[in-house]
Structures are given as C-alpha cells and as structure tokens.
CSV table of C-alpha atoms in Angstrom, one decimal:
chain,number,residue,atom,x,y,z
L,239,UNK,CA,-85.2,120.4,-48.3
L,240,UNK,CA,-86.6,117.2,-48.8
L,241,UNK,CA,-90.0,116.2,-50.2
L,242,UNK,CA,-92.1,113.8,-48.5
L,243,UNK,CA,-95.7,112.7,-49.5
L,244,UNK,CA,-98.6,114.1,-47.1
L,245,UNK,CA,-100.4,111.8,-45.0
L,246,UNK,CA,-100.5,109.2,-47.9
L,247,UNK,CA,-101.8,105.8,-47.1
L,248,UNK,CA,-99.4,103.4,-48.2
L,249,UNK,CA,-101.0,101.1,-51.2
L,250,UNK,CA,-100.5,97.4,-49.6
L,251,UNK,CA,-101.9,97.6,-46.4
L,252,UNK,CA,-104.3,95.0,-46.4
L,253,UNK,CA,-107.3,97.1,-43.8
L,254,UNK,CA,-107.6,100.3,-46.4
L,255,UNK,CA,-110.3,101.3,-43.4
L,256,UNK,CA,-107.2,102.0,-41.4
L,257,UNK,CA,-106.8,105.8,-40.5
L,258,UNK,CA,-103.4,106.9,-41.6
L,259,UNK,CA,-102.7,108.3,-38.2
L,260,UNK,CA,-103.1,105.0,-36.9
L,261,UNK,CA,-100.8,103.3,-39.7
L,262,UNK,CA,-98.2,101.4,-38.1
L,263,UNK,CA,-94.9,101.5,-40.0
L,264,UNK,CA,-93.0,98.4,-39.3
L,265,UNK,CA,-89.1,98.6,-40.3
L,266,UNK,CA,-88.3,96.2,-37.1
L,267,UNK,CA,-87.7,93.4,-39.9
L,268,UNK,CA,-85.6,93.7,-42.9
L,269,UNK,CA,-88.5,92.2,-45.2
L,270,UNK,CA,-87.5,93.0,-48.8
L,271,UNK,CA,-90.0,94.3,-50.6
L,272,UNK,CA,-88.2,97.2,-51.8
L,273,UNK,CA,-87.7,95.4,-55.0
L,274,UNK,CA,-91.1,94.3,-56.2
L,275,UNK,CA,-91.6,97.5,-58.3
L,276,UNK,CA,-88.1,95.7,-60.2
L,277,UNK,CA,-89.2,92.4,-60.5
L,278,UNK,CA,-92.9,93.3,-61.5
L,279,UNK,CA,-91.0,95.0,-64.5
L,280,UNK,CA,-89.6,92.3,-65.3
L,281,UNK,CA,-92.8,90.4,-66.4
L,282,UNK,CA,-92.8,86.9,-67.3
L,283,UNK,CA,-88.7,86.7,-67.6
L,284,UNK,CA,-88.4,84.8,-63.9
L,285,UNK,CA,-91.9,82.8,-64.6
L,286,UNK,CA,-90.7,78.7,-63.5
L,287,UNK,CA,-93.3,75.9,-64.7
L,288,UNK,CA,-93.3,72.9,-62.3
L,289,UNK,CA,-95.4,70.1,-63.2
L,290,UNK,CA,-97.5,67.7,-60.9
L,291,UNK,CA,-94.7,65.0,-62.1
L,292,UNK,CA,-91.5,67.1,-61.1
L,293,UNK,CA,-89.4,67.3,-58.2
L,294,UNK,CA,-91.0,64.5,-56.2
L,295,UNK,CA,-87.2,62.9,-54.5
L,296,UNK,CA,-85.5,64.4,-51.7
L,297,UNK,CA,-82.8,63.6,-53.7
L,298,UNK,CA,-80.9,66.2,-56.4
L,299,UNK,CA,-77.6,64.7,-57.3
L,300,UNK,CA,-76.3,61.5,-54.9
L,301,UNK,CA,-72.5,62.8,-56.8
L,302,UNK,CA,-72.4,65.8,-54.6
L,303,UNK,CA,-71.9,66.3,-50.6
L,304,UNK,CA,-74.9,68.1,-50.5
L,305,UNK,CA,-77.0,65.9,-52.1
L,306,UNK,CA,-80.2,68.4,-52.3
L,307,UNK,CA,-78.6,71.2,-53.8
L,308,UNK,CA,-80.0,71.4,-57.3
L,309,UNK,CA,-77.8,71.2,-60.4
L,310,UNK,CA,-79.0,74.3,-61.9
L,311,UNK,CA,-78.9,76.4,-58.6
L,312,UNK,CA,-75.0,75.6,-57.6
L,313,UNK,CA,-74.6,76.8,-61.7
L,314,UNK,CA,-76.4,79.9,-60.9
L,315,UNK,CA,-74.8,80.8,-57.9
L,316,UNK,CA,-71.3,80.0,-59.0
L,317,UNK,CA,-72.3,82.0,-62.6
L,318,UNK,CA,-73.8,85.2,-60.1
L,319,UNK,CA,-70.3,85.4,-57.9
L,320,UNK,CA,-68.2,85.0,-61.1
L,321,UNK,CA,-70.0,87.9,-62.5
L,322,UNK,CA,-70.0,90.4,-59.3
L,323,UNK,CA,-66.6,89.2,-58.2
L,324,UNK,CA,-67.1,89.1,-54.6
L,325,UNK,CA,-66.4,85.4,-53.7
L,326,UNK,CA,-64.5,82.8,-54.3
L,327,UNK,CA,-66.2,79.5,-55.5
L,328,UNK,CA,-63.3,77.5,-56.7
L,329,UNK,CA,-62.0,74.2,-54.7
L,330,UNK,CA,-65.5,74.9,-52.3
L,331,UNK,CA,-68.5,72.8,-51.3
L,332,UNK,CA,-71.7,75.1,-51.7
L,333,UNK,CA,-74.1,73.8,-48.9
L,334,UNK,CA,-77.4,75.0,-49.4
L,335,UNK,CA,-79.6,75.9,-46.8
L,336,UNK,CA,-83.4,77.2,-45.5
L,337,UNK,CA,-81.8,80.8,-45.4
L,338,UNK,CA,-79.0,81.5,-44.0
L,339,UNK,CA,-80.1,81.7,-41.0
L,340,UNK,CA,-80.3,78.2,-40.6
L,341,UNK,CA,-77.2,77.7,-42.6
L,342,UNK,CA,-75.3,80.1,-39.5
L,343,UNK,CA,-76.4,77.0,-37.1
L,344,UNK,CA,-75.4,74.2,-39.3
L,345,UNK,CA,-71.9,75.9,-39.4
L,346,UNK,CA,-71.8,76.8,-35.5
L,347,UNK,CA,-72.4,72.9,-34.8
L,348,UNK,CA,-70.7,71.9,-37.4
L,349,UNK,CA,-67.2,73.7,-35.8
L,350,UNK,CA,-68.2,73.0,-32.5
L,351,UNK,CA,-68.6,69.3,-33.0
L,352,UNK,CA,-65.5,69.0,-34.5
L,353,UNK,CA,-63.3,71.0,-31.6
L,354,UNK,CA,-61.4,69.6,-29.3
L,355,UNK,CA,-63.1,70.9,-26.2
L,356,UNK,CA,-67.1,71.8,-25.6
L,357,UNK,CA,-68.6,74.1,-25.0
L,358,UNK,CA,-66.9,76.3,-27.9
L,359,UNK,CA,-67.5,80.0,-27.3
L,360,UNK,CA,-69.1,82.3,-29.6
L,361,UNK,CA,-69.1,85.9,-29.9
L,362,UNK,CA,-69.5,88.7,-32.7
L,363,UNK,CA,-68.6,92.3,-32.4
L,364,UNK,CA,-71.3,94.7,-31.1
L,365,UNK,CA,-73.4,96.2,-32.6
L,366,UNK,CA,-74.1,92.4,-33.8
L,367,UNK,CA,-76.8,91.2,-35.6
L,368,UNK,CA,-79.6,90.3,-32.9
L,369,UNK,CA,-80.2,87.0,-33.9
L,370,UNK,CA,-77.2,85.8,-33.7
L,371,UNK,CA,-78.1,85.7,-30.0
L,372,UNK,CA,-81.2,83.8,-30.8
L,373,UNK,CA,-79.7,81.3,-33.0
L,374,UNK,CA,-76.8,80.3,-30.3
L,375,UNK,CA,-79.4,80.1,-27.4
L,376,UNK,CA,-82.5,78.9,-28.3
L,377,UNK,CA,-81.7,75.2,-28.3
L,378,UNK,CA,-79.4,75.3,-25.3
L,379,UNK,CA,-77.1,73.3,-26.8
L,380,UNK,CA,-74.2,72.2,-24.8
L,381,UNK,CA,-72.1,72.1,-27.7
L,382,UNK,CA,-71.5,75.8,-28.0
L,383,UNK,CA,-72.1,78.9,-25.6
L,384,UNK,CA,-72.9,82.5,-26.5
L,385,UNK,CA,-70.5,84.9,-24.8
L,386,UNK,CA,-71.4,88.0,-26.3
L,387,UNK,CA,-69.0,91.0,-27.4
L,388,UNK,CA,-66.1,89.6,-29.4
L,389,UNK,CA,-64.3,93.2,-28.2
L,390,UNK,CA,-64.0,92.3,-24.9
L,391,UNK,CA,-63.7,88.7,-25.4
L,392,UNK,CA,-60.6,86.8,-23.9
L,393,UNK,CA,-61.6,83.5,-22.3
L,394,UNK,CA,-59.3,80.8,-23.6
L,395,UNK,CA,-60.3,77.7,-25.3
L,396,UNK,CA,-62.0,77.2,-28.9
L,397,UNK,CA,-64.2,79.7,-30.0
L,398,UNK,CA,-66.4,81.0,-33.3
L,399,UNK,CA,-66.3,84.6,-33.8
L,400,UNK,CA,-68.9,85.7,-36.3
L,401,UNK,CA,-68.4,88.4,-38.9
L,402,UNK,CA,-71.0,90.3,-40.8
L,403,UNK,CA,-70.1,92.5,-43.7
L,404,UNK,CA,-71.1,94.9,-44.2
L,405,UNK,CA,-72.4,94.8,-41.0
L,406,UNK,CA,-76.0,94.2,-39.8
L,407,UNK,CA,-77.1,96.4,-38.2
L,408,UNK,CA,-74.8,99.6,-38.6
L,409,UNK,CA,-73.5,99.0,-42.3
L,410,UNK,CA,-69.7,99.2,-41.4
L,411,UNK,CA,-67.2,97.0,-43.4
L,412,UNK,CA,-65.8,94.7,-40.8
L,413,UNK,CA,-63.2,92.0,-40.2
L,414,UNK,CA,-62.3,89.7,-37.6
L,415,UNK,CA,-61.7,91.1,-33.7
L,416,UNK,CA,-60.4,88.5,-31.4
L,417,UNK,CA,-57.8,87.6,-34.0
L,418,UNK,CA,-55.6,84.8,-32.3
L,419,UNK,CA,-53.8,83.5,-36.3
L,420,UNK,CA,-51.7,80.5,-34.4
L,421,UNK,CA,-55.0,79.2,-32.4
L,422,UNK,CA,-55.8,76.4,-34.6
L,423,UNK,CA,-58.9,76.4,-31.9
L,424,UNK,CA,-59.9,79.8,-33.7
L,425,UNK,CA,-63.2,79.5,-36.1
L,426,UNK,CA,-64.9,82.3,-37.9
L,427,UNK,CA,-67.9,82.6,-40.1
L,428,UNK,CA,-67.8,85.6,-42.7
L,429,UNK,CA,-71.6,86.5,-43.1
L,430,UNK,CA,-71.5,88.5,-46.4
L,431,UNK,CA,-75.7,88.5,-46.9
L,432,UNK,CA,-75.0,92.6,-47.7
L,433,UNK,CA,-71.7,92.0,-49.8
L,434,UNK,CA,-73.4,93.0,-53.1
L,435,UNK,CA,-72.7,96.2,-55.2
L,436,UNK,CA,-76.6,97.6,-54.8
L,437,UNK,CA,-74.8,98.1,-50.8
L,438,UNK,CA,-71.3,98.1,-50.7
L,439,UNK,CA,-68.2,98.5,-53.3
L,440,UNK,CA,-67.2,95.2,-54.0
L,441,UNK,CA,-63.4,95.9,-52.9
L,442,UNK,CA,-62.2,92.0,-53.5
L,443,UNK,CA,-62.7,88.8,-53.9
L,444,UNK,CA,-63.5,87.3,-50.3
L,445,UNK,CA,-62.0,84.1,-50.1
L,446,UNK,CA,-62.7,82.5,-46.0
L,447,UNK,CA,-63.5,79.4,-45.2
L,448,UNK,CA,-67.0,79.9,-44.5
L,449,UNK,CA,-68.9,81.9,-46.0
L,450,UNK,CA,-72.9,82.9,-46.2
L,451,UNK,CA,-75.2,84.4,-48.3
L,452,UNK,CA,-78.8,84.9,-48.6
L,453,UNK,CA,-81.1,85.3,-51.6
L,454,UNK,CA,-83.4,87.7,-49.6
L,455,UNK,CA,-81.3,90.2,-49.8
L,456,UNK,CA,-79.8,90.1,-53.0
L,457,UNK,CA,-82.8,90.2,-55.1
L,458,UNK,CA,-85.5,91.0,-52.2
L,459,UNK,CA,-87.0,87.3,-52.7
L,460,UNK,CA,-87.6,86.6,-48.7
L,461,UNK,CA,-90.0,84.3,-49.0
L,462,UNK,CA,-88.5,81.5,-50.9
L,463,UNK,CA,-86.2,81.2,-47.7
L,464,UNK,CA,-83.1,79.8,-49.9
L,465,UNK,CA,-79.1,80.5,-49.1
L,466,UNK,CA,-75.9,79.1,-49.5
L,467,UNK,CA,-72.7,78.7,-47.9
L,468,UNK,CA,-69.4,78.5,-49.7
L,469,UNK,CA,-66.9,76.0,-47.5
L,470,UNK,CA,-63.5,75.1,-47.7
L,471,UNK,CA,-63.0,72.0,-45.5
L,472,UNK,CA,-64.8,69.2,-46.2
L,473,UNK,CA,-65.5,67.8,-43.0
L,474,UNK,CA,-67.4,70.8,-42.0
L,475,UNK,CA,-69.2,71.2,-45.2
L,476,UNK,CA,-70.4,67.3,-44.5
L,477,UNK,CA,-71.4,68.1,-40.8
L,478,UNK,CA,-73.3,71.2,-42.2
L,479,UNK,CA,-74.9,68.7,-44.5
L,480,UNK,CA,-75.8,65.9,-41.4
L,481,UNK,CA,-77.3,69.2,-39.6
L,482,UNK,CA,-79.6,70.2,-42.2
L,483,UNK,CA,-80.9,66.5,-43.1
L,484,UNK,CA,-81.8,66.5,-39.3
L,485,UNK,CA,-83.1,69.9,-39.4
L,486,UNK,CA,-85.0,70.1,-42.4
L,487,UNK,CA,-84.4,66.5,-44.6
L,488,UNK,CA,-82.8,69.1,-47.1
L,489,UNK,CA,-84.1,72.4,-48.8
L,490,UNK,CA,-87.0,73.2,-50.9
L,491,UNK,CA,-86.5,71.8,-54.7
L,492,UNK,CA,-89.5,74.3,-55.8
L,493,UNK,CA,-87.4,77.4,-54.1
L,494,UNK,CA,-84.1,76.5,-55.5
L,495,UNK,CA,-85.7,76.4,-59.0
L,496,UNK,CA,-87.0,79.6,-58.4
L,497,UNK,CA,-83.9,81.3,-57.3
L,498,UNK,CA,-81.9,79.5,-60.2
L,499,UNK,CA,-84.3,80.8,-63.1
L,500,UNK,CA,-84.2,84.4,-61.3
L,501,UNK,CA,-80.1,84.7,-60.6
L,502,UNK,CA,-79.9,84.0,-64.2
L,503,UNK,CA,-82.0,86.4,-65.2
L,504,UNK,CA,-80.6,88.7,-62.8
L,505,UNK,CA,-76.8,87.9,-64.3
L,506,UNK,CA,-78.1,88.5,-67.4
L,507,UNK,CA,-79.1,92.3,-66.5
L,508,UNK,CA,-75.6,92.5,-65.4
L,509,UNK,CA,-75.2,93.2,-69.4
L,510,UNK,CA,-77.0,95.9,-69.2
L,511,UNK,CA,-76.1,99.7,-69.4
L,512,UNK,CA,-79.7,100.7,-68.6
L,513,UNK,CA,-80.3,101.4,-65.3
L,514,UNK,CA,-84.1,100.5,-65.3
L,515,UNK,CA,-82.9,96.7,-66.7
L,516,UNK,CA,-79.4,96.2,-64.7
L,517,UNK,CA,-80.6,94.7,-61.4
L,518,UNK,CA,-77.5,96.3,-58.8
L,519,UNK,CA,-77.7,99.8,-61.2
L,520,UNK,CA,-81.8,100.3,-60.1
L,521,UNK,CA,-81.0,98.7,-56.4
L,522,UNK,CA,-77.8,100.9,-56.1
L,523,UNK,CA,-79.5,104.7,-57.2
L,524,UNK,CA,-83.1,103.5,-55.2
L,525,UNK,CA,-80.9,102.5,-51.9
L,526,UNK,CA,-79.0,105.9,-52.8
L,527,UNK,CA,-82.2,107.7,-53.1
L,528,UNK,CA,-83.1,106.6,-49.8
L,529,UNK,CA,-79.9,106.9,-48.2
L,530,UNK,CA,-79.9,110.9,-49.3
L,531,UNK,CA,-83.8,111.4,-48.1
L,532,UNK,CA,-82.6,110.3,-44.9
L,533,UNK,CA,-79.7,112.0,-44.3
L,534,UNK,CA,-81.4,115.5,-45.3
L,535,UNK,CA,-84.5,114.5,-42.8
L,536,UNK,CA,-81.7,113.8,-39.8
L,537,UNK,CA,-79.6,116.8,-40.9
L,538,UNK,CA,-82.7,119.2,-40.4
L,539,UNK,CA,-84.1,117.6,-37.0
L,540,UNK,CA,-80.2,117.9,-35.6
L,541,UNK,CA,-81.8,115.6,-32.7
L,542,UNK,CA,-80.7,112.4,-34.7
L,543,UNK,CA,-77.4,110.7,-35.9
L,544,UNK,CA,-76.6,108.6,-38.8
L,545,UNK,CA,-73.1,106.8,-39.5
L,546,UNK,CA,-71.1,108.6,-42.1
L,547,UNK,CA,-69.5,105.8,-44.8
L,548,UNK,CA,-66.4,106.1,-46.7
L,549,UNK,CA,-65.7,105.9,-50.2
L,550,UNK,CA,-63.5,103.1,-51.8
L,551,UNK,CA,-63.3,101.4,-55.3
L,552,UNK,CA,-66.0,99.3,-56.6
L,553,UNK,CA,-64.4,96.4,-58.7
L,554,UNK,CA,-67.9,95.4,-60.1
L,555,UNK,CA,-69.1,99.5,-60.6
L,556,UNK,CA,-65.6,99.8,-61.7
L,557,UNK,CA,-65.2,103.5,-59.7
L,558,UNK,CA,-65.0,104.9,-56.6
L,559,UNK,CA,-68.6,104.6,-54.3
L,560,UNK,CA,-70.2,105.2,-51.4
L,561,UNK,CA,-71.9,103.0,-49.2
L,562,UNK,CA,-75.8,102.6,-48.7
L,563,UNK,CA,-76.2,99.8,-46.3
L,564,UNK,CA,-80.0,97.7,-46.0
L,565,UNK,CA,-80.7,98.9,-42.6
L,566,UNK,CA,-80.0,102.7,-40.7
L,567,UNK,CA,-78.0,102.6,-37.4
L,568,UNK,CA,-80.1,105.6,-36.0
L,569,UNK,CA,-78.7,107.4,-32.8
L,570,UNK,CA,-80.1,110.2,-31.4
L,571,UNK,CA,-78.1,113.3,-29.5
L,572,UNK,CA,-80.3,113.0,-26.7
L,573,UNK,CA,-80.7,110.7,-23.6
L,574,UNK,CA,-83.6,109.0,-25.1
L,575,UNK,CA,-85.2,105.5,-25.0
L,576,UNK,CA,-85.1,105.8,-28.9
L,577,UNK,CA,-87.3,102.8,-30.0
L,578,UNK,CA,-89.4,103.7,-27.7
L,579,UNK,CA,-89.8,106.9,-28.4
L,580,UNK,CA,-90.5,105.6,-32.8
L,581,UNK,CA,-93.0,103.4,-31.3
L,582,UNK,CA,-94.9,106.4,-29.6
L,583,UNK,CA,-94.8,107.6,-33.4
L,584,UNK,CA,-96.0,104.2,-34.5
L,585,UNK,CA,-93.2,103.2,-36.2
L,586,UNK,CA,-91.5,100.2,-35.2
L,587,UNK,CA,-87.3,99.3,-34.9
L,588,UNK,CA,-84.7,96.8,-33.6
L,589,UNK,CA,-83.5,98.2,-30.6
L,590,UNK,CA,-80.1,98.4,-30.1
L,591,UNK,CA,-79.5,96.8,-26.6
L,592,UNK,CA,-81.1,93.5,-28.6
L,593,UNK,CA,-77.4,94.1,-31.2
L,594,UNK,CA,-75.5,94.7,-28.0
L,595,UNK,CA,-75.5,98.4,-27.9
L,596,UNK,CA,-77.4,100.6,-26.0
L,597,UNK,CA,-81.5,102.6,-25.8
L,598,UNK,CA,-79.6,105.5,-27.8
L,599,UNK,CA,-79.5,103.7,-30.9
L,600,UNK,CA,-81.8,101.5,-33.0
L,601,UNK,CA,-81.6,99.7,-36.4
L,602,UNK,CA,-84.1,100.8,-39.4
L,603,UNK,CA,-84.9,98.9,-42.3
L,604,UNK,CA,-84.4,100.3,-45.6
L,605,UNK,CA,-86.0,97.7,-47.4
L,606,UNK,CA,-89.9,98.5,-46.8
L,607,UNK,CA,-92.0,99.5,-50.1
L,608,UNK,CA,-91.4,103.4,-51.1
L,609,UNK,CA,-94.8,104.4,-49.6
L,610,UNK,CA,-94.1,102.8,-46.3
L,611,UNK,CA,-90.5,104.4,-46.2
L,612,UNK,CA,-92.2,107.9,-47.1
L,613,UNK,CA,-94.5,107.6,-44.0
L,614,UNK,CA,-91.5,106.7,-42.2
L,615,UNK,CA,-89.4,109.7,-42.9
L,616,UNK,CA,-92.5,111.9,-42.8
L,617,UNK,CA,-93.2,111.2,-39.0
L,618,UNK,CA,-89.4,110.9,-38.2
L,619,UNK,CA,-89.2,114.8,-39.6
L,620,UNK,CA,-91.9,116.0,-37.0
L,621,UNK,CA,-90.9,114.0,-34.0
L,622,UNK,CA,-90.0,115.8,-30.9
L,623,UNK,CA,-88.1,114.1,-28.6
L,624,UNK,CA,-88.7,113.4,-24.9
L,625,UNK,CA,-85.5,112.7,-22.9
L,626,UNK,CA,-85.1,109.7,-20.5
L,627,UNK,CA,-84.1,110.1,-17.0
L,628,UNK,CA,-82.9,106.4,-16.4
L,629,UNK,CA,-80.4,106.0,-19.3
C-alpha cells in the first residue's frame, strides 16, 4: 500500500491563499525541479563570480568552429562523458547551443541544406517527442518537411529520421526505424537528453554522428537553457554553427560558466560512494522512489497502465538495472479521453495524440518537486474514470 501525504499544500506555490482542492498540478512540462533539494545541499560548491568586466565579447575562442563555446565548458563536457561513458567525444566538433531544442533545428537545416534534393523529409517514431512537430513546422521552411511516423514512412528521397533515447515520452530504448544503410540520402539525429545513469543503464558508448544533449535534464538546471551537440562531419557542425549565429549570435557566456563550474562539481561526486553526495546515486534511488510509488498507485486502481522496462547492465553502476525514465507513458484500460479526464482532476499532461499516439495515453512528468508529485499520485489514486463514447 502506498503512502501519500493528505491534502498537503505543496510548499512553492506562489498564491498560499490557494485552496488545495483547487491546486492545479502541472506535469504537462518536464520542468526539473526535482533536483533542487540536491543542489541546495550542495551549498556554495557550484557558486560562479562574474564581474562587471568579464565576459563582454561574443567571442570565446576564434581557434575553434564554434567560436562561442567556452574553453572551460567543452572541458567539462568532454571530462562529464568520459566519466559516465556514454558518448564518444574523440575526433568530434561539440556545437553548443540555447538547449537542445534549438540545437535539433540547427542540425535539421544544417542536413537539409546540404542534401541533394529539398524538401528533405523528417519523421521520428511514434510515440515521438511532441515538439519535434513544432520545431519542423513552425517556420515553414521549404528546406525540410515533417512527415510524421517514421513506422510507416516510405516516400523516397533524403530524409532525417530522429531518434530519442531513451525515449520521450514512453521511456523505451530505441534505435533507428526506416533504416535504408546504402542511402547515402539517409540522416539521423540520436537525441540522448535521458542517456544518463539517474534514467537508463548506460549499456555503451554511443558513437553517431549527431548527437544531443541537454543540461536540463542531467542536473535539473532548465533555466540556464545550455546544450551541446557532439558531430562528426565537419561541414554540418559549421552549418550548425552559421544557424545558431543567425539564430541567436551564439549562446549565453554567463550560462555556459555556470554549467562548466556545476558539471565539475557534479564529476567530482562521481567519486563518491555516498549516496546523499554522488549526484546519479541520489537521482537514480529518488527517480526509483517515484517510479515504485507509481507503479503501486496504478496496480491498485487496475483502470491505468504503465510500460514495464527491462533490466540490462549498467557500465557506469557497474550491475544489472532497471529503468526509471523522466516522464510516465500513462494508458488507461478504458476508452477514455485520458488527459482530459487528469484535467477534470486538475492535473495537467501531454496528450498523446500531440506524440502521435492516441486520447488513451498521455505523458507525465516525473520531474515536478516531491510535494507536487505527492498531490499527483494522491488524486490519480481516487480518480474514477468516465468512458468516452467517441474514441
């Protein structure tokens, strides 16, 4: 039986005149704040001092290809894969970007100005990450087209397949789908925000030609909006580059001293046999904590459904570990309009028609403060469900 705090406000909301009954729990984003309990531990250990005086250029080194990525931070983040063992840095341009979100559309123009043929199709696997429909179409480009499901994809012609793994939103390890290996016209960006041990087993080295990650969701540090894309070919890294001087004139030299001073930090907790001090140990039992409170509240209701995750051998953890993924794929046995039917219970989701599934399914953070998450799993244990007759 699971224990769940009753009817407790949650601490940060910023109206405490706000009855809890009409406390709106919002897990639609994946806004992680999960970790501030960690890093407020942590004290003065990530503290950066910038002077009126510092940083003023746009430009970091005029040496490298990507000539606003700090010194320090391309150190860090080659030191922080090294350590974990999940990417390969050598022989790479790192590109740093304004998250990775806006590193996924430097890459997507940067392959599709350089095919033969336009407009370059792009598709990822559904359930997809929602945005990746957002971030194809919201500029109309005529460079690049969104087609939609890469499982039912066969149009010929170049085309981008994006990969997310684990996946966002159901947490699955996943690989490419369309898979054409003698199309030279065949481009694929491996998204690996989630590849960290706190989430997944760290089964290998990945080693692609593009791939993302995002300092939100390693450490839970959203709002310095840095990420960083480790590429192969150097004509795309340099078109990745042209995109984001367009874009942006570069990235933030106060958030990539930031996330430099706390990836050190964080590599040196690596050290660490204390679970309290070693960064993935406390964000691997918490997202296990949650993970097993969740399960026990969907096991009891027997109206909802969860995906089950297998075990395999963690290189980093060095043993065999489950998965707990940053966001829930909840289902639900009955013919229900699920997110609408959370919403009714003031708690808000992704749907899963916006990830190219369907109203049975929607995707849950697991990233919101404990409190929140508590109120969360309170009012998903006493829903009832209504069924919907136009499913």
């Amino acid at each position: 039986m699971v224990k769940l705090e009753n009817s407790r406000k949650p601490e940060n909301i910023s109206n405490k005149n706000i009855p809890m009954s009409d406390f709106v729990v919002n897990l639609d984003h994946g806004d992680p704040t999960a970790y501030e309990e960690y890093w407020r531990k942590m004290g003065d250990r990530c503290t950066v001092t910038i002077r009126g005086c510092d940083l003023m250029s746009y430009f970091s080194d005029m040496t490298n290809l990507c000539w606003f990525l700090e010194p320090e931070l391309e150190d860090a983040i080659k030191d922080l894969h090294g350590v974990v063992g999940n990417a390969a840095t050598e022989d790479r341009y790192i590109v740093v970007g304004t998250g990775s979100t806006q590193l996924c559309q430097a890459a997507v123009h940067a392959l599709s100005s350089l095919a033969r043929s336009q407009p370059v199709s792009v598709v990822a696997a559904a359930p997809f990450y929602s945005t990746y429909v957002e971030e194809t179409t919201y500029v109309r480009s005529g460079m690049y087209k969104w087609e939609g499901d890469a499982w039912g994809f066969d149009k010929k012609g170049p085309y981008i397949e994006l990969v997310t793994s684990p996946n966002n939103p159901d947490g699955t390890i996943r690989e490419t789908v369309v898979n054409r290996p003698d199309d030279d016209e065949a481009k694929v960006i491996h998204d690996f925000a989630y590849y960290w041990p706190h989430y997944t087993p760290i089964t290998r080295r990945q080693d692609h030609d593009i791939m993302l990650f995002t300092f939100s969701k390693i450490t839970g540090h959203a709002g310095s909006r840095i990420g960083w894309a480790l590429v192969k070919d150097k004509e795309v890294a340099k078109k990745m580059v042209e995109y984001i001087i367009v874009n942006s004139i570069g990235v933030s030299k106060e958030s990539q001293v930031r996330t430099a001073k706390i990836l050190n930090v964080l590599k040196e907790t690596c050290k660490s046999e204390s679970e309290s001090e070693n960064f993935f140990k406390y964000g691997r039992e918490m997202m296990k904590n949650r993970w097993e409170k969740l399960r026990e509240v969907v096991k009891e209701s027997d109206a909802f459904t969860l995906p089950k995750y297998p075990e395999a051998f963690c290189n980093y953890f060095g043993k065999s570990l489950e998965s707990y993924p940053a966001f829930a794929w909840l289902g639900t046995k009955e013919e229900t309009d699920l997110v609408s039917e959370l919403r009714r219970h003031k708690v808000m989701s992704r749907a899963g028609e916006r990830c190219g599934s369907d109203k049975k399914h929607v995707r849950v953070s697991m990233l919101s403060r404990e409190d929140v998450f508590n109120v969360f799993l309170e009012r998903l244990a006493n829903m009832k469900l209504i069924k919907s007759i136009d499913l």
